[in-house]
PDB file of C-alpha atoms in Angstrom:
ATOM      1  CA  MET A   1      12.105  14.652 -10.549  1.00  0.00           C
ATOM      2  CA  ALA A   2       9.852  11.090 -11.232  1.00  0.00           C
ATOM      3  CA  THR A   3       7.394  10.863  -8.382  1.00  0.00           C
ATOM      4  CA  TRP A   4       5.932   7.142  -7.401  1.00  0.00           C
ATOM      5  CA  THR A   5       2.602   8.193  -9.053  1.00  0.00           C
ATOM      6  CA  GLN A   6       3.917   8.987 -12.646  1.00  0.00           C
ATOM      7  CA  LEU A   7       3.611   7.653 -15.794  1.00  0.00           C
ATOM      8  CA  GLY A   8       5.174   9.561 -18.271  1.00  0.00           C
ATOM      9  CA  LEU A   9       8.012  11.554 -19.117  1.00  0.00           C
ATOM     10  CA  GLN A  10       9.900  13.281 -16.961  1.00  0.00           C
ATOM     11  CA  ASP A  11       9.922  17.446 -17.836  1.00  0.00           C
ATOM     12  CA  ALA A  12      12.213  18.440 -20.456  1.00  0.00           C
ATOM     13  CA  SER A  13      14.874  20.196 -18.827  1.00  0.00           C
ATOM     14  CA  SER A  14      17.274  20.396 -22.350  1.00  0.00           C
ATOM     15  CA  PRO A  15      16.942  20.623 -26.267  1.00  0.00           C
ATOM     16  CA  LEU A  16      17.625  16.520 -26.351  1.00  0.00           C
ATOM     17  CA  MET A  17      15.350  15.678 -23.858  1.00  0.00           C
ATOM     18  CA  GLU A  18      12.906  17.811 -25.391  1.00  0.00           C
ATOM     19  CA  GLU A  19      13.416  16.316 -29.734  1.00  0.00           C
ATOM     20  CA  LEU A  20      13.083  13.007 -27.892  1.00  0.00           C
ATOM     21  CA  THR A  21       9.673  14.123 -25.555  1.00  0.00           C
ATOM     22  CA  TYR A  22       8.507  14.838 -29.582  1.00  0.00           C
ATOM     23  CA  PHE A  23       9.501  12.021 -31.351  1.00  0.00           C
ATOM     24  CA  HIS A  24       7.917   9.473 -27.947  1.00  0.00           C
ATOM     25  CA  ASP A  25       4.293  11.200 -28.823  1.00  0.00           C
ATOM     26  CA  TYR A  26       4.714  10.838 -32.191  1.00  0.00           C
ATOM     27  CA  THR A  27       5.899   7.133 -32.510  1.00  0.00           C
ATOM     28  CA  LEU A  28       2.924   6.865 -30.547  1.00  0.00           C
ATOM     29  CA  ILE A  29       0.230   8.469 -32.685  1.00  0.00           C
ATOM     30  CA  ILE A  30       1.743   6.458 -35.310  1.00  0.00           C
ATOM     31  CA  LEU A  31       1.105   2.965 -33.407  1.00  0.00           C
ATOM     32  CA  THR A  32      -2.070   3.982 -32.076  1.00  0.00           C
ATOM     33  CA  LEU A  33      -3.984   4.238 -35.714  1.00  0.00           C
ATOM     34  CA  ILE A  34      -1.833   0.776 -36.149  1.00  0.00           C
ATOM     35  CA  THR A  35      -3.118  -0.441 -33.468  1.00  0.00           C
ATOM     36  CA  ILE A  36      -6.732   1.001 -33.999  1.00  0.00           C
ATOM     37  CA  LEU A  37      -6.443  -0.577 -37.931  1.00  0.00           C
ATOM     38  CA  VAL A  38      -5.515  -3.565 -37.038  1.00  0.00           C
ATOM     39  CA  THR A  39      -8.584  -4.363 -34.900  1.00  0.00           C
ATOM     40  CA  TYR A  40     -11.033  -2.634 -36.539  1.00  0.00           C
ATOM     41  CA  GLY A  41      -9.511  -5.144 -39.146  1.00  0.00           C
ATOM     42  CA  LEU A  42      -9.980  -8.590 -37.135  1.00  0.00           C
ATOM     43  CA  VAL A  43     -13.370  -7.439 -35.794  1.00  0.00           C
ATOM     44  CA  SER A  44     -14.500  -7.401 -38.697  1.00  0.00           C
ATOM     45  CA  ILE A  45     -13.052 -10.411 -39.912  1.00  0.00           C
ATOM     46  CA  PHE A  46     -14.779 -12.173 -37.227  1.00  0.00           C
ATOM     47  CA  SER A  47     -17.790 -10.554 -36.890  1.00  0.00           C
ATOM     48  CA  SER A  48     -18.552 -11.437 -40.797  1.00  0.00           C
ATOM     49  CA  SER A  49     -20.801 -14.631 -41.976  1.00  0.00           C
ATOM     50  CA  TYR A  50     -19.608 -13.742 -45.748  1.00  0.00           C
ATOM     51  CA  THR A  51     -17.003 -16.199 -46.910  1.00  0.00           C
ATOM     52  CA  ASN A  52     -15.435 -16.734 -50.656  1.00  0.00           C
ATOM     53  CA  ARG A  53     -15.083 -20.105 -51.435  1.00  0.00           C
ATOM     54  CA  PHE A  54     -13.164 -19.051 -54.332  1.00  0.00           C
ATOM     55  CA  PHE A  55     -10.842 -17.029 -52.575  1.00  0.00           C
ATOM     56  CA  SER A  56      -7.354 -18.027 -53.504  1.00  0.00           C
ATOM     57  CA  GLU A  57      -5.111 -14.449 -53.462  1.00  0.00           C
ATOM     58  CA  GLY A  58      -5.266 -10.973 -53.303  1.00  0.00           C
ATOM     59  CA  GLN A  59      -1.824  -8.872 -55.473  1.00  0.00           C
ATOM     60  CA  GLU A  60      -3.476  -5.904 -55.032  1.00  0.00           C
ATOM     61  CA  LEU A  61      -3.720  -6.881 -50.781  1.00  0.00           C
ATOM     62  CA  GLU A  62      -0.657  -8.289 -50.616  1.00  0.00           C
ATOM     63  CA  THR A  63       1.195  -4.968 -52.083  1.00  0.00           C
ATOM     64  CA  ILE A  64      -0.741  -3.070 -49.798  1.00  0.00           C
ATOM     65  CA  TRP A  65       0.117  -4.359 -46.653  1.00  0.00           C
ATOM     66  CA  THR A  66       4.190  -4.579 -47.900  1.00  0.00           C
ATOM     67  CA  VAL A  67       4.820  -1.387 -49.119  1.00  0.00           C
ATOM     68  CA  LEU A  68       2.215   0.623 -46.684  1.00  0.00           C
ATOM     69  CA  PRO A  69       4.196  -0.305 -43.743  1.00  0.00           C
ATOM     70  CA  ALA A  70       7.235   0.171 -45.313  1.00  0.00           C
ATOM     71  CA  ILE A  71       6.036   3.618 -46.047  1.00  0.00           C
ATOM     72  CA  ILE A  72       5.505   3.438 -41.702  1.00  0.00           C
ATOM     73  CA  LEU A  73       9.490   2.511 -40.701  1.00  0.00           C
ATOM     74  CA  ILE A  74      10.703   5.902 -43.167  1.00  0.00           C
ATOM     75  CA  PHE A  75       8.483   8.248 -41.565  1.00  0.00           C
ATOM     76  CA  ILE A  76       9.671   6.508 -38.284  1.00  0.00           C
ATOM     77  CA  ALA A  77      13.293   6.200 -38.907  1.00  0.00           C
ATOM     78  CA  PHE A  78      14.209  10.017 -40.248  1.00  0.00           C
ATOM     79  CA  PRO A  79      13.388  11.229 -36.871  1.00  0.00           C
ATOM     80  CA  SER A  80      15.012   8.558 -35.058  1.00  0.00           C
ATOM     81  CA  LEU A  81      18.021   9.380 -37.017  1.00  0.00           C
ATOM     82  CA  GLN A  82      18.436  13.019 -36.764  1.00  0.00           C
ATOM     83  CA  LEU A  83      18.431  11.988 -32.890  1.00  0.00           C
ATOM     84  CA  LEU A  84      21.038  10.210 -32.837  1.00  0.00           C
ATOM     85  CA  TYR A  85      23.262  12.570 -35.064  1.00  0.00           C
ATOM     86  CA  LEU A  86      21.929  15.093 -32.568  1.00  0.00           C
ATOM     87  CA  ILE A  87      23.097  12.663 -29.279  1.00  0.00           C
ATOM     88  CA  ASP A  88      27.002  13.022 -30.614  1.00  0.00           C
ATOM     89  CA  GLU A  89      27.123  16.074 -31.568  1.00  0.00           C
ATOM     90  CA  VAL A  90      29.543  18.421 -29.953  1.00  0.00           C
ATOM     91  CA  ASN A  91      30.508  21.840 -31.251  1.00  0.00           C
ATOM     92  CA  ASN A  92      32.291  24.727 -29.250  1.00  0.00           C
ATOM     93  CA  PRO A  93      31.346  23.481 -25.332  1.00  0.00           C
ATOM     94  CA  PHE A  94      31.721  26.067 -23.119  1.00  0.00           C
ATOM     95  CA  LEU A  95      32.439  23.675 -19.872  1.00  0.00           C
ATOM     96  CA  THR A  96      33.875  19.980 -20.255  1.00  0.00           C
ATOM     97  CA  ILE A  97      33.219  18.109 -16.707  1.00  0.00           C
ATOM     98  CA  LYS A  98      35.023  14.924 -16.627  1.00  0.00           C
ATOM     99  CA  ALA A  99      32.863  12.195 -14.977  1.00  0.00           C
ATOM    100  CA  LEU A 100      34.733   8.440 -13.255  1.00  0.00           C
ATOM    101  CA  GLY A 101      32.646   5.775 -12.199  1.00  0.00           C
ATOM    102  CA  HIS A 102      34.147   4.035  -9.059  1.00  0.00           C
ATOM    103  CA  GLN A 103      32.020   1.841  -6.309  1.00  0.00           C
ATOM    104  CA  TRP A 104      30.139   3.182  -5.325  1.00  0.00           C
ATOM    105  CA  TYR A 105      30.353   6.806  -6.052  1.00  0.00           C
ATOM    106  CA  TRP A 106      30.818   9.717  -8.917  1.00  0.00           C
ATOM    107  CA  SER A 107      34.107  11.458  -9.150  1.00  0.00           C
ATOM    108  CA  TYR A 108      34.247  14.739 -10.567  1.00  0.00           C
ATOM    109  CA  GLU A 109      36.967  16.885 -12.027  1.00  0.00           C
ATOM    110  CA  TYR A 110      36.000  20.290 -14.102  1.00  0.00           C
ATOM    111  CA  SER A 111      38.911  20.392 -16.803  1.00  0.00           C
ATOM    112  CA  ASP A 112      38.703  23.762 -17.879  1.00  0.00           C
ATOM    113  CA  TYR A 113      40.185  25.063 -14.112  1.00  0.00           C
ATOM    114  CA  GLN A 114      43.186  23.653 -12.420  1.00  0.00           C
ATOM    115  CA  ASN A 115      42.509  22.157  -8.921  1.00  0.00           C
ATOM    116  CA  ILE A 116      38.438  22.014  -8.645  1.00  0.00           C
ATOM    117  CA  GLU A 117      37.620  18.029  -8.336  1.00  0.00           C
ATOM    118  CA  PHE A 118      35.735  16.024  -6.165  1.00  0.00           C
ATOM    119  CA  ASP A 119      33.744  12.959  -5.042  1.00  0.00           C
ATOM    120  CA  SER A 120      30.554  12.860  -4.722  1.00  0.00           C
ATOM    121  CA  TYR A 121      28.970  10.046  -2.663  1.00  0.00           C
ATOM    122  CA  MET A 122      24.989   9.358  -1.524  1.00  0.00           C
ATOM    123  CA  VAL A 123      23.853  11.310   1.390  1.00  0.00           C
ATOM    124  CA  PRO A 124      22.777   8.247   3.897  1.00  0.00           C
ATOM    125  CA  SER A 125      19.688   8.379   5.598  1.00  0.00           C
ATOM    126  CA  SER A 126      20.462   9.030   9.083  1.00  0.00           C
ATOM    127  CA  ASP A 127      21.548  12.487   7.904  1.00  0.00           C
ATOM    128  CA  LEU A 128      18.609  13.962   5.994  1.00  0.00           C
ATOM    129  CA  THR A 129      17.131  16.887   6.396  1.00  0.00           C
ATOM    130  CA  ASN A 130      13.875  17.289   6.412  1.00  0.00           C
ATOM    131  CA  GLY A 131      12.975  18.267   2.781  1.00  0.00           C
ATOM    132  CA  LEU A 132      16.210  16.330   1.197  1.00  0.00           C
ATOM    133  CA  PRO A 133      14.990  12.739  -0.981  1.00  0.00           C
ATOM    134  CA  ARG A 134      16.001   9.532  -0.234  1.00  0.00           C
ATOM    135  CA  LEU A 135      18.721   7.457  -1.653  1.00  0.00           C
ATOM    136  CA  LEU A 136      18.911  10.638  -4.271  1.00  0.00           C
ATOM    137  CA  GLU A 137      20.765  13.019  -2.204  1.00  0.00           C
ATOM    138  CA  VAL A 138      24.950  13.453  -2.358  1.00  0.00           C
ATOM    139  CA  ASP A 139      27.241  15.332  -0.295  1.00  0.00           C
ATOM    140  CA  ASN A 140      28.668  17.306  -3.569  1.00  0.00           C
ATOM    141  CA  ARG A 141      26.503  18.626  -5.864  1.00  0.00           C
ATOM    142  CA  LEU A 142      27.304  18.949  -9.903  1.00  0.00           C
ATOM    143  CA  ILE A 143      26.985  22.589 -10.650  1.00  0.00           C
ATOM    144  CA  LEU A 144      26.721  23.592 -13.396  1.00  0.00           C
ATOM    145  CA  PRO A 145      25.652  26.933 -15.851  1.00  0.00           C
ATOM    146  CA  HIS A 146      22.148  27.036 -17.547  1.00  0.00           C
ATOM    147  CA  LEU A 147      22.051  27.742 -21.046  1.00  0.00           C
ATOM    148  CA  ASN A 148      25.661  27.132 -22.283  1.00  0.00           C
ATOM    149  CA  PRO A 149      26.705  24.093 -23.906  1.00  0.00           C
ATOM    150  CA  ILE A 150      28.625  21.380 -21.456  1.00  0.00           C
ATOM    151  CA  ARG A 151      30.711  18.053 -22.823  1.00  0.00           C
ATOM    152  CA  LEU A 152      30.769  15.377 -20.210  1.00  0.00           C
ATOM    153  CA  LEU A 153      33.746  12.875 -20.520  1.00  0.00           C
ATOM    154  CA  ILE A 154      32.421  10.248 -18.962  1.00  0.00           C
ATOM    155  CA  SER A 155      34.779   6.282 -18.246  1.00  0.00           C
ATOM    156  CA  SER A 156      34.999   4.242 -15.002  1.00  0.00           C
ATOM    157  CA  THR A 157      38.084   3.052 -12.689  1.00  0.00           C
ATOM    158  CA  ASP A 158      36.894  -0.985 -12.073  1.00  0.00           C
ATOM    159  CA  VAL A 159      33.324  -2.180 -13.448  1.00  0.00           C
ATOM    160  CA  LEU A 160      31.348  -0.970 -16.386  1.00  0.00           C
ATOM    161  CA  HIS A 161      28.845   2.281 -14.350  1.00  0.00           C
ATOM    162  CA  SER A 162      26.050   4.319 -16.696  1.00  0.00           C
ATOM    163  CA  TRP A 163      25.668   8.444 -15.876  1.00  0.00           C
ATOM    164  CA  ALA A 164      22.039   8.637 -16.450  1.00  0.00           C
ATOM    165  CA  LEU A 165      20.403  11.411 -15.817  1.00  0.00           C
ATOM    166  CA  PRO A 166      15.742  11.203 -17.520  1.00  0.00           C
ATOM    167  CA  SER A 167      15.431  14.959 -17.686  1.00  0.00           C
ATOM    168  CA  LEU A 168      18.532  15.710 -20.135  1.00  0.00           C
ATOM    169  CA  GLY A 169      17.488  12.220 -22.014  1.00  0.00           C
ATOM    170  CA  ILE A 170      21.142  11.345 -21.213  1.00  0.00           C
ATOM    171  CA  LYS A 171      21.965   7.986 -20.982  1.00  0.00           C
ATOM    172  CA  MET A 172      26.232   6.936 -21.409  1.00  0.00           C
ATOM    173  CA  ASP A 173      27.802   4.162 -19.869  1.00  0.00           C
ATOM    174  CA  ALA A 174      31.157   4.740 -18.223  1.00  0.00           C
ATOM    175  CA  VAL A 175      33.831   2.147 -19.491  1.00  0.00           C
ATOM    176  CA  PRO A 176      36.645   1.125 -17.866  1.00  0.00           C
ATOM    177  CA  GLY A 177      39.593   2.303 -20.562  1.00  0.00           C
ATOM    178  CA  ARG A 178      37.455   3.753 -22.594  1.00  0.00           C
ATOM    179  CA  LEU A 179      36.451   7.773 -22.835  1.00  0.00           C
ATOM    180  CA  ASN A 180      32.504   8.539 -24.181  1.00  0.00           C
ATOM    181  CA  GLN A 181      31.609  12.116 -24.244  1.00  0.00           C
ATOM    182  CA  VAL A 182      28.011  13.618 -24.226  1.00  0.00           C
ATOM    183  CA  SER A 183      26.885  17.452 -24.834  1.00  0.00           C
ATOM    184  CA  PHE A 184      24.011  18.972 -23.585  1.00  0.00           C
ATOM    185  CA  ILE A 185      21.955  22.899 -22.266  1.00  0.00           C
ATOM    186  CA  LEU A 186      20.453  23.170 -19.551  1.00  0.00           C
ATOM    187  CA  ASN A 187      17.482  25.039 -20.551  1.00  0.00           C
ATOM    188  CA  ARG A 188      16.703  26.081 -16.785  1.00  0.00           C
ATOM    189  CA  THR A 189      17.500  26.593 -13.074  1.00  0.00           C
ATOM    190  CA  GLY A 190      16.678  23.831 -10.805  1.00  0.00           C
ATOM    191  CA  LEU A 191      18.561  20.621  -9.324  1.00  0.00           C
ATOM    192  CA  PHE A 192      17.996  17.315 -11.966  1.00  0.00           C
ATOM    193  CA  TYR A 193      18.360  13.486 -10.212  1.00  0.00           C
ATOM    194  CA  GLY A 194      19.873  10.769 -11.891  1.00  0.00           C
ATOM    195  CA  GLN A 195      21.541   7.276 -10.737  1.00  0.00           C
ATOM    196  CA  CYS A 196      23.968   4.744 -12.202  1.00  0.00           C
ATOM    197  CA  SER A 197      21.791   2.320 -14.801  1.00  0.00           C
ATOM    198  CA  GLU A 198      24.623  -0.416 -15.243  1.00  0.00           C
ATOM    199  CA  ILE A 199      24.378  -2.963 -12.130  1.00  0.00           C
ATOM    200  CA  CYS A 200      27.524  -2.771 -11.025  1.00  0.00           C
ATOM    201  CA  GLY A 201      27.372  -4.302  -7.679  1.00  0.00           C
ATOM    202  CA  ALA A 202      26.013  -4.974  -4.202  1.00  0.00           C
ATOM    203  CA  ASN A 203      25.870  -0.811  -3.872  1.00  0.00           C
ATOM    204  CA  HIS A 204      24.571  -0.208  -7.390  1.00  0.00           C
ATOM    205  CA  SER A 205      21.420   1.374  -5.689  1.00  0.00           C
ATOM    206  CA  PHE A 206      23.408   4.096  -3.256  1.00  0.00           C
ATOM    207  CA  MET A 207      25.452   6.075  -6.185  1.00  0.00           C
ATOM    208  CA  PRO A 208      22.563   8.816  -7.157  1.00  0.00           C
ATOM    209  CA  ILE A 209      23.666  12.260 -10.326  1.00  0.00           C
ATOM    210  CA  ILE A 210      22.241  15.802  -8.782  1.00  0.00           C
ATOM    211  CA  ILE A 211      23.198  18.419 -11.216  1.00  0.00           C
ATOM    212  CA  GLU A 212      22.520  21.946  -9.547  1.00  0.00           C
ATOM    213  CA  SER A 213      21.981  24.138 -12.401  1.00  0.00           C
ATOM    214  CA  VAL A 214      22.626  27.262 -11.538  1.00  0.00           C
ATOM    215  CA  PRO A 215      22.439  31.018 -13.351  1.00  0.00           C
ATOM    216  CA  PHE A 216      26.185  32.000 -14.504  1.00  0.00           C
ATOM    217  CA  ASN A 217      26.957  33.919 -11.947  1.00  0.00           C
ATOM    218  CA  SER A 218      26.334  32.411  -9.351  1.00  0.00           C
ATOM    219  CA  PHE A 219      28.476  29.569 -11.421  1.00  0.00           C
ATOM    220  CA  GLU A 220      31.404  32.667 -11.872  1.00  0.00           C
ATOM    221  CA  ASN A 221      31.497  32.654  -7.643  1.00  0.00           C
ATOM    222  CA  TRP A 222      31.235  29.112  -7.081  1.00  0.00           C
ATOM    223  CA  ILE A 223      33.901  28.251  -8.986  1.00  0.00           C
ATOM    224  CA  SER A 224      36.739  32.085  -8.043  1.00  0.00           C
ATOM    225  CA  ASN A 225      35.295  30.357  -4.360  1.00  0.00           C
ATOM    226  CA  ASN A 226      36.490  27.030  -5.260  1.00  0.00           C
ATOM    227  CA  LEU A 227      39.869  28.214  -7.230  1.00  0.00           C
ATOM    228  CA  GLU A 228      40.504  30.634  -3.780  1.00  0.00           C
ATOM    229  CA  GLU A 229      40.251  27.596  -1.537  1.00  0.00           C
TER     230      GLU A 229
END
């Protein structure tokens, strides 16, 4: 979970987010080198008192500053395209979850199991106990097994919403009448927090998301208890 003093990205909790973090650092290094080069060129131009009054064109120089940016963009584009395909890829998911956005809460359905569906509302500040985050805690968490591929089907029953969880590198719009899908794998156990990222009305800020990543045995026990109920 992000804190108010955090400037960088959240710790990656999925292979997708790890790749996004690597791509972010890789692109940032390229931008830093370009900034240093341009700054050096500007300083050298303004600090030099020498001019060439017969200088009218530079074919070689124009070729260099046209070809060089094109090569840099190619080196940025290939990893970016690879990430786009990785985001859309869904291969043999272990579990499928349906997430529906409402004004203003989320509802979940475990499609592979009968009779397991619930609504997830934000816990009011007056009901919070010590240690629970304000505006982020919910009454029913989404329980998922770690180290297993999960497919999430996302839609909405009323207006546009967006199911976003930064530590997993996921942000998918919930569109009425449309079914979007995204896949991910949880690298570790723990609690992962997210929120609706599409302005959906007066209580847009009060529909958080919590994934509770648990070992597979704990997930089986949770499923068994819910099926018995």
